[in-house]
Coordinates of C-alpha atoms in Angstrom, one line a residue:
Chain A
X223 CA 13.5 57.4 17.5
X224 CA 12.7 58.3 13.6
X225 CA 16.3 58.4 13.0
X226 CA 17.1 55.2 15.0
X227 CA 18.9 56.3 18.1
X228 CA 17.6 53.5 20.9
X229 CA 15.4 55.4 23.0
X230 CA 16.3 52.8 25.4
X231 CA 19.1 49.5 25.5
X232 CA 19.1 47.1 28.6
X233 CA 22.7 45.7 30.1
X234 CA 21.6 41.9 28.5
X235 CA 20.4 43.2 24.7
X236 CA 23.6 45.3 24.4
X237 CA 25.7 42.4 25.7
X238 CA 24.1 39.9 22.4
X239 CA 24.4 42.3 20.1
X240 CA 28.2 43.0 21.1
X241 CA 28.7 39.1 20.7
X242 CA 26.8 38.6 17.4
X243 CA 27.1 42.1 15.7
X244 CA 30.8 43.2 17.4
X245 CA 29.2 46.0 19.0
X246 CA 26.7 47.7 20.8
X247 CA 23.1 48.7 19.7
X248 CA 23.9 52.6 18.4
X249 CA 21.1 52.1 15.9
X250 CA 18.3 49.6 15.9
X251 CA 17.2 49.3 11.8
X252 CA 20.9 48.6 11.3
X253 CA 21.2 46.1 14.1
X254 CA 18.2 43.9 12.9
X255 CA 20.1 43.9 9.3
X256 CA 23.1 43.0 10.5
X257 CA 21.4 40.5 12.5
X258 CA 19.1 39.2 9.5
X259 CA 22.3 39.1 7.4
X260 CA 24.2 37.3 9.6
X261 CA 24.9 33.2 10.0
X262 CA 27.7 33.3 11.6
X263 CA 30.4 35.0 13.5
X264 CA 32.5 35.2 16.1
X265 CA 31.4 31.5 17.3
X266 CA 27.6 32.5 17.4
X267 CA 25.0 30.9 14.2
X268 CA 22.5 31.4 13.0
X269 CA 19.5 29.0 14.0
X270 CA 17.6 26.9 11.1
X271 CA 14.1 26.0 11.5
X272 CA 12.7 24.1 13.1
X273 CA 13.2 25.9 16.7
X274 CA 10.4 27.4 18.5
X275 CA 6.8 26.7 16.9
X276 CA 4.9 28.5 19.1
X277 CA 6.7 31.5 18.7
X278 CA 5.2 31.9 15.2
X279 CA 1.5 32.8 17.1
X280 CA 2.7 36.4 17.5
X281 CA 3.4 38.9 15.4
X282 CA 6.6 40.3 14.0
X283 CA 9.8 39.2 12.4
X284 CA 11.8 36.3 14.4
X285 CA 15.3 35.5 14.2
X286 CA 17.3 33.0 16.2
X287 CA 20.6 32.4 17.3
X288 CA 23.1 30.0 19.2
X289 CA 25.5 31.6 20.7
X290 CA 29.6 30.2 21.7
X291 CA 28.2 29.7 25.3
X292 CA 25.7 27.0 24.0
X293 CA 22.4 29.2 24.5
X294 CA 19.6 30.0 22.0
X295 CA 18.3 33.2 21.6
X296 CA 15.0 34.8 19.9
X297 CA 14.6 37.7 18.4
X298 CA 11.8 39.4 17.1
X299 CA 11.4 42.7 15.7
X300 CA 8.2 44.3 16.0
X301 CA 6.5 47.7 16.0
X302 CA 4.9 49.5 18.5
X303 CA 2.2 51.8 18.1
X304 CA 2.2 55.4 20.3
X305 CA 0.3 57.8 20.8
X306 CA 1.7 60.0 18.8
X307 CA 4.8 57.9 17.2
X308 CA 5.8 54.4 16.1
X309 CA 8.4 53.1 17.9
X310 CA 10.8 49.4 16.8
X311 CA 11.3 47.3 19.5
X312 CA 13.6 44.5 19.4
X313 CA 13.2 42.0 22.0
X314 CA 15.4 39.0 23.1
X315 CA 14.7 36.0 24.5
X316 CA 16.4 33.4 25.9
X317 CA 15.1 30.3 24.0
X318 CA 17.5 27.4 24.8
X319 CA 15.1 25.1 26.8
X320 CA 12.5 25.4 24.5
X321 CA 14.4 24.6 21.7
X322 CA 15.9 21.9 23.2
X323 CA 12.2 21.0 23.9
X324 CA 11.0 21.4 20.5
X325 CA 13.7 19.7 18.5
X326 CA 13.0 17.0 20.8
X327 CA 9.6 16.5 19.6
X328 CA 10.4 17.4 16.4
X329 CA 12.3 14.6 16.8
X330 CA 9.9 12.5 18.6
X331 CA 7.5 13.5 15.9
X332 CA 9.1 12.0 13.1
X333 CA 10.1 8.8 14.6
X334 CA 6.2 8.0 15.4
X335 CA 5.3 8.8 12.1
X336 CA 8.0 6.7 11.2
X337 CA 6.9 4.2 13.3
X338 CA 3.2 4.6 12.1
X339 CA 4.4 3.6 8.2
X340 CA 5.8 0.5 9.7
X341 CA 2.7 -0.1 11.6
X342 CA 0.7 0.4 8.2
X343 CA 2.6 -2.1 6.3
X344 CA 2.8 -4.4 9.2
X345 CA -0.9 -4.6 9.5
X346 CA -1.3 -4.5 5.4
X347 CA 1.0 -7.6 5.4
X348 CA -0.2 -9.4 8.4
X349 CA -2.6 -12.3 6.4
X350 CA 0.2 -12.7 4.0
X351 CA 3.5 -12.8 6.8
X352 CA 1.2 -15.7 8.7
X353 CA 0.0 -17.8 5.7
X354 CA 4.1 -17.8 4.7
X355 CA 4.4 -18.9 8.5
X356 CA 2.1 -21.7 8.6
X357 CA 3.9 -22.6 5.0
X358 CA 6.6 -23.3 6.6
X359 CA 6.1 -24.7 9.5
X360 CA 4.7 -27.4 6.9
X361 CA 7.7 -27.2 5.0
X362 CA 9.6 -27.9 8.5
X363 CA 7.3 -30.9 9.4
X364 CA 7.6 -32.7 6.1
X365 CA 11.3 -32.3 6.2
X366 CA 11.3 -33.9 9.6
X367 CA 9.0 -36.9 8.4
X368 CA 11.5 -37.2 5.4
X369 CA 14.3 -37.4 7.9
X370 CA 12.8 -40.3 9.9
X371 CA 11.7 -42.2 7.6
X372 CA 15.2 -42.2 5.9
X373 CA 17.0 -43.0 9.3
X374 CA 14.3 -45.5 10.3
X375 CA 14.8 -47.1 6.9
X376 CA 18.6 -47.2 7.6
X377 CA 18.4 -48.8 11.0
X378 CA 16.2 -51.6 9.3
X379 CA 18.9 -52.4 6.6
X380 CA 21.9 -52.0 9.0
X381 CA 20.0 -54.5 11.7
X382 CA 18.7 -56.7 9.0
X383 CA 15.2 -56.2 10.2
X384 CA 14.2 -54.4 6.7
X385 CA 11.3 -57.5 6.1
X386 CA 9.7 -57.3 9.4
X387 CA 9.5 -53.4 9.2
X388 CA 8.4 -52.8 5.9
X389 CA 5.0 -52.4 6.3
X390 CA 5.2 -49.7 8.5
X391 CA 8.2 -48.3 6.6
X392 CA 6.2 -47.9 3.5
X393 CA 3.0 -46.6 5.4
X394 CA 5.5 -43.8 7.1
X395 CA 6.7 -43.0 3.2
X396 CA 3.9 -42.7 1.6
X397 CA 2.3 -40.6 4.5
X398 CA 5.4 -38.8 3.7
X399 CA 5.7 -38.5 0.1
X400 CA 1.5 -37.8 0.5
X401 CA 2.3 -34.7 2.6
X402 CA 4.9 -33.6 0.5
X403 CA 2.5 -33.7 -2.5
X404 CA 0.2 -31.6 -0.5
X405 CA 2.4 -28.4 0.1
X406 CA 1.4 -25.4 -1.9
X407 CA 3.3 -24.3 -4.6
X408 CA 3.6 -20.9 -3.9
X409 CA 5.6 -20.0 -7.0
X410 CA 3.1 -21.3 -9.4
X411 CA 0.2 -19.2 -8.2
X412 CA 0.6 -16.5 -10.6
X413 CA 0.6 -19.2 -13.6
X414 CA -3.1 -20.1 -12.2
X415 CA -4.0 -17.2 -12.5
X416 CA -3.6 -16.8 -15.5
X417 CA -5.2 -19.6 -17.0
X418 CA -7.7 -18.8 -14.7
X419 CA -8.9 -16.0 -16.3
X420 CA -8.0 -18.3 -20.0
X421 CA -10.8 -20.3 -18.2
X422 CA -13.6 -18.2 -17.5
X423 CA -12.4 -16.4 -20.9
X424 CA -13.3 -19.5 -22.5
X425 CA -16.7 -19.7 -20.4
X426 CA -17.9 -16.8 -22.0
X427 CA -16.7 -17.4 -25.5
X428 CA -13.4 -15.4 -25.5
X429 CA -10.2 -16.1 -26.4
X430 CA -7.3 -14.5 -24.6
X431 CA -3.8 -14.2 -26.0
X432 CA -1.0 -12.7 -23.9
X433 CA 2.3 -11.8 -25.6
X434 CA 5.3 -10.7 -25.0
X435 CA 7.2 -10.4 -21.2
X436 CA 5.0 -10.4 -18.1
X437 CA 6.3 -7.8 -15.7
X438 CA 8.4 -9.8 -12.8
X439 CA 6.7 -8.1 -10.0
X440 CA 3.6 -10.1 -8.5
X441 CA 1.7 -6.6 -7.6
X442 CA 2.1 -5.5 -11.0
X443 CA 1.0 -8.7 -12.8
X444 CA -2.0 -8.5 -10.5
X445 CA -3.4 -4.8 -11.5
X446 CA -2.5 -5.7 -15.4
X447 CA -4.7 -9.2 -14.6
X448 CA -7.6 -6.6 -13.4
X449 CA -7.4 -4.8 -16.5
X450 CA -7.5 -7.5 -18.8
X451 CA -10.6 -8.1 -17.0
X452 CA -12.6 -5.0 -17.1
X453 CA -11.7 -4.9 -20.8
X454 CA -12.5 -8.5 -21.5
X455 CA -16.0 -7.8 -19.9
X456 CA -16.8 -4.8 -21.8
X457 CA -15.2 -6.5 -25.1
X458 CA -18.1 -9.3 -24.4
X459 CA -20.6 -7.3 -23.3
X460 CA -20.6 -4.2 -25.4
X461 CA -18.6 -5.5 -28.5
X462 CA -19.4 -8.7 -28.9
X463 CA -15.8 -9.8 -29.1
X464 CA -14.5 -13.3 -29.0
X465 CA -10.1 -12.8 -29.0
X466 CA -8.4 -10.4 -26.2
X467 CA -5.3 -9.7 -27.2
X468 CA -2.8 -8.6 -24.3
X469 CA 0.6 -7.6 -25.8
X470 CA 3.0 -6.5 -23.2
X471 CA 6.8 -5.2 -23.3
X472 CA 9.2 -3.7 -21.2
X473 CA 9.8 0.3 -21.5
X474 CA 12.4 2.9 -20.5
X475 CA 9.8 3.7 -16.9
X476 CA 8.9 0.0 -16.4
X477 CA 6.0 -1.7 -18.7
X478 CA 3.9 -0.9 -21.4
X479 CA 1.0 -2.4 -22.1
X480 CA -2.0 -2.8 -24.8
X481 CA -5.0 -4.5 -24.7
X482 CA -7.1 -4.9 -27.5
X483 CA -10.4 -7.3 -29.0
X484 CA -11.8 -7.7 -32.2
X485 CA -15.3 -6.8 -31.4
X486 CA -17.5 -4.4 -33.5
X487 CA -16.7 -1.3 -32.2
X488 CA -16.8 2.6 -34.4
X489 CA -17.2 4.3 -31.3
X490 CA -14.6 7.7 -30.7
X491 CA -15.0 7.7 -27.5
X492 CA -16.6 5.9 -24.3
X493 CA -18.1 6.6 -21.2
X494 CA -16.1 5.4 -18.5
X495 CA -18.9 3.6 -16.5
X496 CA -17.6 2.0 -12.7
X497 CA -15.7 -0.5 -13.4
X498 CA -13.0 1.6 -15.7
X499 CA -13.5 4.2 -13.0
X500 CA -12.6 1.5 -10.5
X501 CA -9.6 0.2 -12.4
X502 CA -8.4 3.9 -13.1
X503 CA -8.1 4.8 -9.5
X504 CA -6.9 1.4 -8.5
X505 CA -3.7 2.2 -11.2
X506 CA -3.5 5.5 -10.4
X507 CA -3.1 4.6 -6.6
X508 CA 0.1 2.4 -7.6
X509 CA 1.3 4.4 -9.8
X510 CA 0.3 3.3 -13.2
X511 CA -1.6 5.1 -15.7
X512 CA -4.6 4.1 -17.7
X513 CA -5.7 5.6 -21.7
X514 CA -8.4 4.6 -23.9
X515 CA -7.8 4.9 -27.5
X516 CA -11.1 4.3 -29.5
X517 CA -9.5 5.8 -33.5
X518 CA -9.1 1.6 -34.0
X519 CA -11.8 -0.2 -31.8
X520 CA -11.5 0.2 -28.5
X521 CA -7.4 -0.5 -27.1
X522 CA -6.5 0.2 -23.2
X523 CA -2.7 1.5 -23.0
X524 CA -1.3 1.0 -19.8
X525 CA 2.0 2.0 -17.8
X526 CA 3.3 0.5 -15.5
X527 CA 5.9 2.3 -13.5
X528 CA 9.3 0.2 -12.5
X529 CA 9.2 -2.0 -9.3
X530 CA 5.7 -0.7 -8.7
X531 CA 4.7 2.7 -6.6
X532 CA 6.3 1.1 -3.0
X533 CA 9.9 0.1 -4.1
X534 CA 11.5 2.9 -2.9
X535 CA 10.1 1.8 0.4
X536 CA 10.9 -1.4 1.4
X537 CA 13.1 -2.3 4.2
X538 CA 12.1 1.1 6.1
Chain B
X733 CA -30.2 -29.6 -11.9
X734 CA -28.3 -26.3 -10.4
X735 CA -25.3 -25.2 -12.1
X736 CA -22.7 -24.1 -9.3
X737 CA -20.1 -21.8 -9.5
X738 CA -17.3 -22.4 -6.9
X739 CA -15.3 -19.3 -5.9
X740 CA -12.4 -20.7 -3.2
X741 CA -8.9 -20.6 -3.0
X742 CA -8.2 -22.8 -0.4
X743 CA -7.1 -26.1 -2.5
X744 CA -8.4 -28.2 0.8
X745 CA -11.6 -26.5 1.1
X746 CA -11.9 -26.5 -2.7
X747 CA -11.5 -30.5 -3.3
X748 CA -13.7 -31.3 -0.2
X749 CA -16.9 -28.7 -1.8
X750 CA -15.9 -30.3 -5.3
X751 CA -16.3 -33.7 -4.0
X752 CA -19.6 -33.1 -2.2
X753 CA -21.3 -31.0 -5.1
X754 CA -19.7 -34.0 -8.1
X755 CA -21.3 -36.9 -5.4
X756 CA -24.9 -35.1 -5.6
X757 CA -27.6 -35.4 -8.2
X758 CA -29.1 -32.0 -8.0
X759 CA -26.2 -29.9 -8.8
X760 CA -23.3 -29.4 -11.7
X761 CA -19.9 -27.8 -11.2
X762 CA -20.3 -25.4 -14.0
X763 CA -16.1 -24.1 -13.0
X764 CA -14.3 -24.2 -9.8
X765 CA -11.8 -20.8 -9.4
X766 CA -9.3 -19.4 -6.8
X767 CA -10.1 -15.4 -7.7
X768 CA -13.5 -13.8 -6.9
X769 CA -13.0 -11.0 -9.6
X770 CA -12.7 -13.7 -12.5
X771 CA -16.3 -14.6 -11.1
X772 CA -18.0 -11.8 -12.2
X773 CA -17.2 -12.6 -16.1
X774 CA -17.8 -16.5 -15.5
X775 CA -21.4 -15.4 -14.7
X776 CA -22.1 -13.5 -17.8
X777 CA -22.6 -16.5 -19.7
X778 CA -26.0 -16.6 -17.9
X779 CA -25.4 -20.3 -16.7
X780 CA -24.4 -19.7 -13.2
X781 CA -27.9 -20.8 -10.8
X782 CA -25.6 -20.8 -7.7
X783 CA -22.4 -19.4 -6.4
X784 CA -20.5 -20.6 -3.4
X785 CA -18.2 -17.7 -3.0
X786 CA -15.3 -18.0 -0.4
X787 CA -14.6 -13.9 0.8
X788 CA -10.6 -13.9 1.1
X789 CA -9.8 -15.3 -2.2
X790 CA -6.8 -15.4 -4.9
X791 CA -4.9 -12.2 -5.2
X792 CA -6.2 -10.3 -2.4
X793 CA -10.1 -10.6 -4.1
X794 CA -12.7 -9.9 -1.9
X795 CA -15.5 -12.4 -2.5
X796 CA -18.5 -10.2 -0.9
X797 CA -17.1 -6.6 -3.2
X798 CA -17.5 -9.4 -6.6
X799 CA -21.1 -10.3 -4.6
X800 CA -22.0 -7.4 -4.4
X801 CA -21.4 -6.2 -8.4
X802 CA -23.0 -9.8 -9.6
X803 CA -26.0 -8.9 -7.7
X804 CA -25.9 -5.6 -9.0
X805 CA -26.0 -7.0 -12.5
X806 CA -28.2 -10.0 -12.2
X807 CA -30.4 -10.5 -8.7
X808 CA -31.4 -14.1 -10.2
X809 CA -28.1 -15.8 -9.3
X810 CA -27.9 -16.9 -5.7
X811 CA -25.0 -16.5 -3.8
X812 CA -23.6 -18.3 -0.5
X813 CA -21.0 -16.2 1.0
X814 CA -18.7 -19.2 3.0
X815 CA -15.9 -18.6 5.1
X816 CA -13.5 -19.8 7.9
X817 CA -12.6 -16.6 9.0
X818 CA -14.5 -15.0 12.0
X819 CA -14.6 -11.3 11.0
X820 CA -17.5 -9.5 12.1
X821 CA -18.5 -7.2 9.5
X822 CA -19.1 -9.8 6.9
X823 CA -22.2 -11.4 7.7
X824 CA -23.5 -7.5 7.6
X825 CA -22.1 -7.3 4.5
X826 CA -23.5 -10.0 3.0
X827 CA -27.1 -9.3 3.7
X828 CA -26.4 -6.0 2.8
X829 CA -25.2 -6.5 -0.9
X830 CA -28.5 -9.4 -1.5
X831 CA -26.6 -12.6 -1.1
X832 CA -28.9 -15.0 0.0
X833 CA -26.7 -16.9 2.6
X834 CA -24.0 -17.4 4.8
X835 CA -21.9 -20.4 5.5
X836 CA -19.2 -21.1 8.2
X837 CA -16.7 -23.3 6.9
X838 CA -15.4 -24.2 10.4
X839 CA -18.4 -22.9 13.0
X840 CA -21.6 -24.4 13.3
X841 CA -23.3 -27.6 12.2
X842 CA -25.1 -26.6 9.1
X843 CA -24.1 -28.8 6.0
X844 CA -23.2 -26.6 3.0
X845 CA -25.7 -29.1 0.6
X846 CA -28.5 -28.5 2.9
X847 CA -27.6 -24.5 3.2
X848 CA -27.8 -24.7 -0.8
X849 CA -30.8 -26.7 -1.3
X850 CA -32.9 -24.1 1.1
X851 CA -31.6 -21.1 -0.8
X852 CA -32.7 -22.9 -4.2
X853 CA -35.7 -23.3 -2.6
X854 CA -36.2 -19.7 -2.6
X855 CA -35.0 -19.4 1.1
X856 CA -32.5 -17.3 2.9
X857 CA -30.3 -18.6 5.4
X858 CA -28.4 -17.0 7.9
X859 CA -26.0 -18.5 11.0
X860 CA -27.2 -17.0 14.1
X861 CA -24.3 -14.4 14.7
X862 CA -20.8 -14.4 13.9
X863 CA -18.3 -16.8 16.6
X864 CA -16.9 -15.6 19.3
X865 CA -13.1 -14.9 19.6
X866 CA -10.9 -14.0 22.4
X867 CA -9.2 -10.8 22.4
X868 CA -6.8 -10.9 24.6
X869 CA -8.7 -11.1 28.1
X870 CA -12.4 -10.0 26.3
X871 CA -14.7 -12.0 23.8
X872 CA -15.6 -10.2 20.6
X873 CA -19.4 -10.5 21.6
X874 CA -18.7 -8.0 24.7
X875 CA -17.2 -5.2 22.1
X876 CA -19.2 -2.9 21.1
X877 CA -21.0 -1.7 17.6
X878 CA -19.1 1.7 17.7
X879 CA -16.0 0.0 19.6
X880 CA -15.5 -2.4 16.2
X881 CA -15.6 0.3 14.1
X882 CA -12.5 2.4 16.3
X883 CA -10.9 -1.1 15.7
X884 CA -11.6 -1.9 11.8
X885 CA -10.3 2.0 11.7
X886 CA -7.2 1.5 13.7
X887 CA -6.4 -2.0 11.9
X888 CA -6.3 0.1 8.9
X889 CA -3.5 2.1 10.6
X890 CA -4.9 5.7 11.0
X891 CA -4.4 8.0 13.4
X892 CA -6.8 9.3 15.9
X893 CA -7.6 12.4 14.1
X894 CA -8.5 10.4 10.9
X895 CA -10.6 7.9 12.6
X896 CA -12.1 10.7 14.5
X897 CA -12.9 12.0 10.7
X898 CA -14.0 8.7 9.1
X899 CA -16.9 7.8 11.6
X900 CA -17.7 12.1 12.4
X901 CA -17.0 11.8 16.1
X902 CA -14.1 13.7 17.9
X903 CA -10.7 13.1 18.4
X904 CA -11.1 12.8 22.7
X905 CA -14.3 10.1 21.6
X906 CA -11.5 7.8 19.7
X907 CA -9.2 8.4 22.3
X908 CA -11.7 7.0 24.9
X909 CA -13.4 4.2 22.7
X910 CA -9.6 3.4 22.8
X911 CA -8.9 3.6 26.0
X912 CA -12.0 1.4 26.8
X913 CA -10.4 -1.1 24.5
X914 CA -7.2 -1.5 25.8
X915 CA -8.9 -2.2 29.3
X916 CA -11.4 -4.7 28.3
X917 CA -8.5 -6.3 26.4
X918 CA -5.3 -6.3 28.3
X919 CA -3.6 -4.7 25.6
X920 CA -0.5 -2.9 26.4
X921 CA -0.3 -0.7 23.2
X922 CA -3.0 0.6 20.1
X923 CA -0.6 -1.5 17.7
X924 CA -0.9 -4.5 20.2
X925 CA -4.5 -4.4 19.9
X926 CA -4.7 -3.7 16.3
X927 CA -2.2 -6.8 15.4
X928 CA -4.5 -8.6 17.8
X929 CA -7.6 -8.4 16.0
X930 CA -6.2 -9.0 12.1
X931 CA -4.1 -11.7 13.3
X932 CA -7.4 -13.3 15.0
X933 CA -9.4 -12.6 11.9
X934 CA -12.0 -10.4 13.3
X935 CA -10.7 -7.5 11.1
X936 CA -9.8 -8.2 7.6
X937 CA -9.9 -5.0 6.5
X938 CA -9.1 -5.8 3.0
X939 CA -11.8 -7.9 2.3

C-alpha cells in the first residue's frame, strides 16, 4: 500500500526477512533498506558479485544473500504497475544452485583464459623453444664425442697401444674439436648484429656510432636496432648524412635513447611517412615511446620502459 | 657480372650459397647478412642486381615483409625468396609482393645458380607448389584454402569469435572448419593442432 503496509507476505519471505532483518516484513520500503544496508548479521552475508549473471536481464534492483544454513538467496525489488496504483513487490528466490553454477564457470572462465595466455606465448615461442632444443642436443652430442675420444685416448696410453691407434685417435679429435667449432654461439648474436648494421651502414656511406650502455634485454636491443634503422635510412635518403650517432643511457623508467645525424636538415617538423609509422606502433606495442625533435636537425628520443612491456608476465 | 646480396641467417646455408656464388664468374657477393631489415638500407646504395633473401631471418625479420618494401622502392632489383621451411602461405606471398622467384633450400632439384641465372635473364621461376607435410594422420595438400586460414588464425592463438572476425564468417563456421580439422587430423585438442602445424612449419605466423 502507499504507506507500506504489505498487502500481502507469504510464510517463506517472512521467514528470510526474520533471519536477515530480525523480524518480520511490517513494512516493505524499510525492509529493502535494511536489506540494501545490510552485509552481515546474525550469521547471514551479504553476497559479492559475481553470483547470478542472468539475473541482470530483468528489471529491478537485486540483492543477494547467504544465509547460516548455506543457501543463497535473490532479491529483487521491483514495481508493479495497476490499474489504478503502483504496488512494490519484493520477491525472493532461492539462488544457491545457480550460484554454485555460476561461480563455477566464473571460475572455469578464468582458468581458460588463463590457459589461452599460455597457449599464446607457447605458440609465440614455439620456433625459438625448438631451435634452443636442437642446440642442445648438439651441445649433448659433442660432449659425448669429447668423452670418447678422452677415454679411448686413455685406454691407448694405459695398454700401450697409443702408436697403433693414433690415426684414428686423431681423426676422432679433430671430428671432435671440428664439431665443437661448429656450435653456434648463441650469446654473440646480438654483437653481429650490431656490426651488421655497422656493415650495411658502411655500404651506404654512413658511419654509425653507438655510446653509452646497451639495454641488457635482447627484445629491447632489437626495437632500438629497428630505430636506428628507420632513422639511418631517412638520414641517407632525405639528409644526406654520413655519421649516426646513437647515444644511449639508463633512466629512472628503464632507457633513454637519442638518435641523431649530421645531415642538412632546417626542417620543424616531418611527415611521418610508413616506416616511422611502422616503428611507432611497433614501440608503442612494447611499451616504448617514440618523439621527433626537428629545433636541431632531425633527433629521434626514445623510451624504453624497464624489462620491456611482458616482464610482469613471465613464469604465468 | 651480378652483384648479389645474400640475406640468410643460417651460418650452414650461408657458407654453402657463399661458396657457390665466390666459385662462379657471373656473379659478386656485394655483402652476406643474417637480418632481412638491414637489407633494405644495403640496397640503397643502388648496387644490389640480385637478392637471395632467406624468409625467417636474424631477430625475428621476415625476409618476404623486407621484399616486399624493396620492391616497393625499386622494382629493378630481383629478388629470390629461399627457404627450408614448408609454410604454405609464402610462396603466395612472394608472387604477391613482385619477387621474381622462389627457391627451396631442402625440396626439389632446382640448383639455386640455375634459379638465378633464369631470373637475370628476365625470367620468373616458381617450384610447382609448396611440399607436402604430415599433420598428424592428413597431408597438408588435402587441407583446405579456407581450412589454412582457421589454422594460421588459431596458430596465432585467437579465439573462435576473433577468428570468426578476422576472415568475416561466423563463429558456428570456425567452430566447424575446426571440427573438420581435428577429424582429418587425429588431433585431440585445438592447441594440439595448432602446436602441430608451427612446430611442422606450415604456419609461421610471424614471418
Amino acid at each position: 500500500m502507499p504507506d507500506g503496509r504489505p498487502v500481502l507476505v507469504n510464510r517463506q519471505m517472512n521467514r528470510l526477512a526474520v533471519q536477515l532483518t530480525g523480524h518480520t516484513v511490517l513494512d516493505a520500503e524499510t525492509t529493502w533498506n535494511e536489506l540494501r544496508n545490510l552485509t552481515s548479521f546474525n550469521g547471514c552475508s551479504r553476497l559479492e558479485k559475481p553470483w547470478t549473471e542472468t539475473a541482470e536481464e530483468k528489471p529491478g534492483e537485486l540483492l543477494g544473500f547467504s544465509l547460516p544454513d548455506g543457501t543463497m538467496w535473490q532479491f529483487r525489488r521491483e514495481m508493479l504497475k495497476g490499474d489504478h496504483q503502483t504496488y512494490l513487490q519484493i520477491e525472493a528466490a532461492d539462488v544457491t544452485e545457480m550460484f554454485r553454477l555460476s561461480k563455477e564457470l566464473y571460475e572455469n572462465n578464468r582458468r581458460l583464459q588463463a590457459l589461452h595466455e599460455r597457449q599464446k606465448v607457447l605458440l609465440s615461442n614455439i620456433a625459438q623453444i625448438n631451435r634452443e632444443k636442437e642446440l642442445l642436443s648438439v651441445k649433448m652430442r659433442v660432449h659425448d664425442e669429447f668423452g670418447q675420444c678422452l677415454l679411448a685416448t686413455s685406454q691407448s696410453l694405459r695398454g700401450g697401444t697409443l702408436a697403433q691407434d693414433d690415426a684414428e685417435l686423431a681423426k676422432g679429435w679433430a671430428d671432435a674439436v671440428r664439431d665443437f667449432t661448429n656450435i653456434p654461439l648463441e650469446d654473440s648474436a646480438d654483437g653481429r648484429q650490431q656490426a651488421e648494421l655497422e656493415q650495411v651502414a658502411s655500404m651506404i656511406g654512413c658511419r654509425l656510432e653507438f655510446s653509452g650502455a646497451l639495454p641488457d634485454r635482447t627484445g629491447t636491443r632489437r626495437l632500438l636496432y629497428a630505430a636506428v634503422r628507420e632513422a639511418l635510412t631517412n638520414a641517407v635518403r632525405h639528409a644526406g648524412a654520413d655519421v649516426l650517432s646513437v647515444r644511449v643511457r639508463r633512466s629512472a623508467g628503464g632507457y633513454h635513447a637519442e638518435i641523431s645525424d649530421n645531415g642538412r636538415s632546417d626542417v620543424s617538423s616531418i611527415r611521418e611517412g610508413d616506416g616511422l609509422r611502422n616503428l611507432r606502433s611497433r614501440l608503442e606495442q612494447e611499451g616504448a615511446t617514440l618523439e621527433i625533435d626537428c629545433r636541431q636537425g632531425v633527433v629521434l628520443i626514445l623510451e624504453f620502459p624497464e624489462g620491456g612491456k611482458d616482464e610482469g608476465k613471465r613464469g604465468t | 657480372m651480378t652483384n648479389i646480396l645474400l640475406v640468410e641467417d643460417s651460418k650452414i646455408s650461408r657458407e654453402t650459397i657463399e661458396s657457390r656464388i665466390s666459385r662462379s664468374p657471373n656473379y659478386l657477393l656485394l655483402a652476406s647478412i643474417e637480418n632481412a631489415a638491414n637489407a633494405e638500407i644495403a640496397c640503397l646504395n643502388g648496387k644490389v642486381d640480385l637478392i637471395l633473401m632467406d624468409v625467417c631471418t636474424a631477430d625475428g625479420e621476415s625476409g618476404l615483409k623486407a621484399a616486399a618494401n624493396i620492391k616497393k622502392r625499386d622494382a629493378n632489383i630481383k629478388i629470390i625468396i629461399m627457404t627450408s621451411m614448408p609454410e604454405h602461405s609464402f610462396l603466395q606471398r612472394a608472387k604477391d609482393c613482385g619477387c621474381d622467384g622462389f627457391w627451396y633450400k631442402e625440396y626439389g632439384d632446382e640448383d639455386l645458380l640455375d634459379v638465378c641465372a633464369r631470373v637475370m635473364r628476365g625470367e620468373t621461376v616458381w617450384p610447382s607448389g609448396t611440399p607436402p607435410i604430415s599433420l598428424g594422420g592428413a597431408c597438408s595438400l588435402d587441407l583446405t584454402e579456407r581450412e589454412l586460414a582457421v589454422l594460421r588464425e588459431l596458430a596465432m592463438g585467437k579465439k573462435y569469435e576473433e577468428i570468426a572476425e578476422t576472415l568475416g564468417i561466423s563463429a558456428n563456421t570456425v567452430k566447424y572448419h575446426i571440427k573438420n580439422l581435428l577429424q582429418k587430423t587425429g588431433c585431440r585438442s585445438t592447441l594440439q593442432l595448432a602446436v602441430e602445424v608451427v612446430d611442422k612449419k606450415l604456419i609461421l605466423p610471424k614471418y
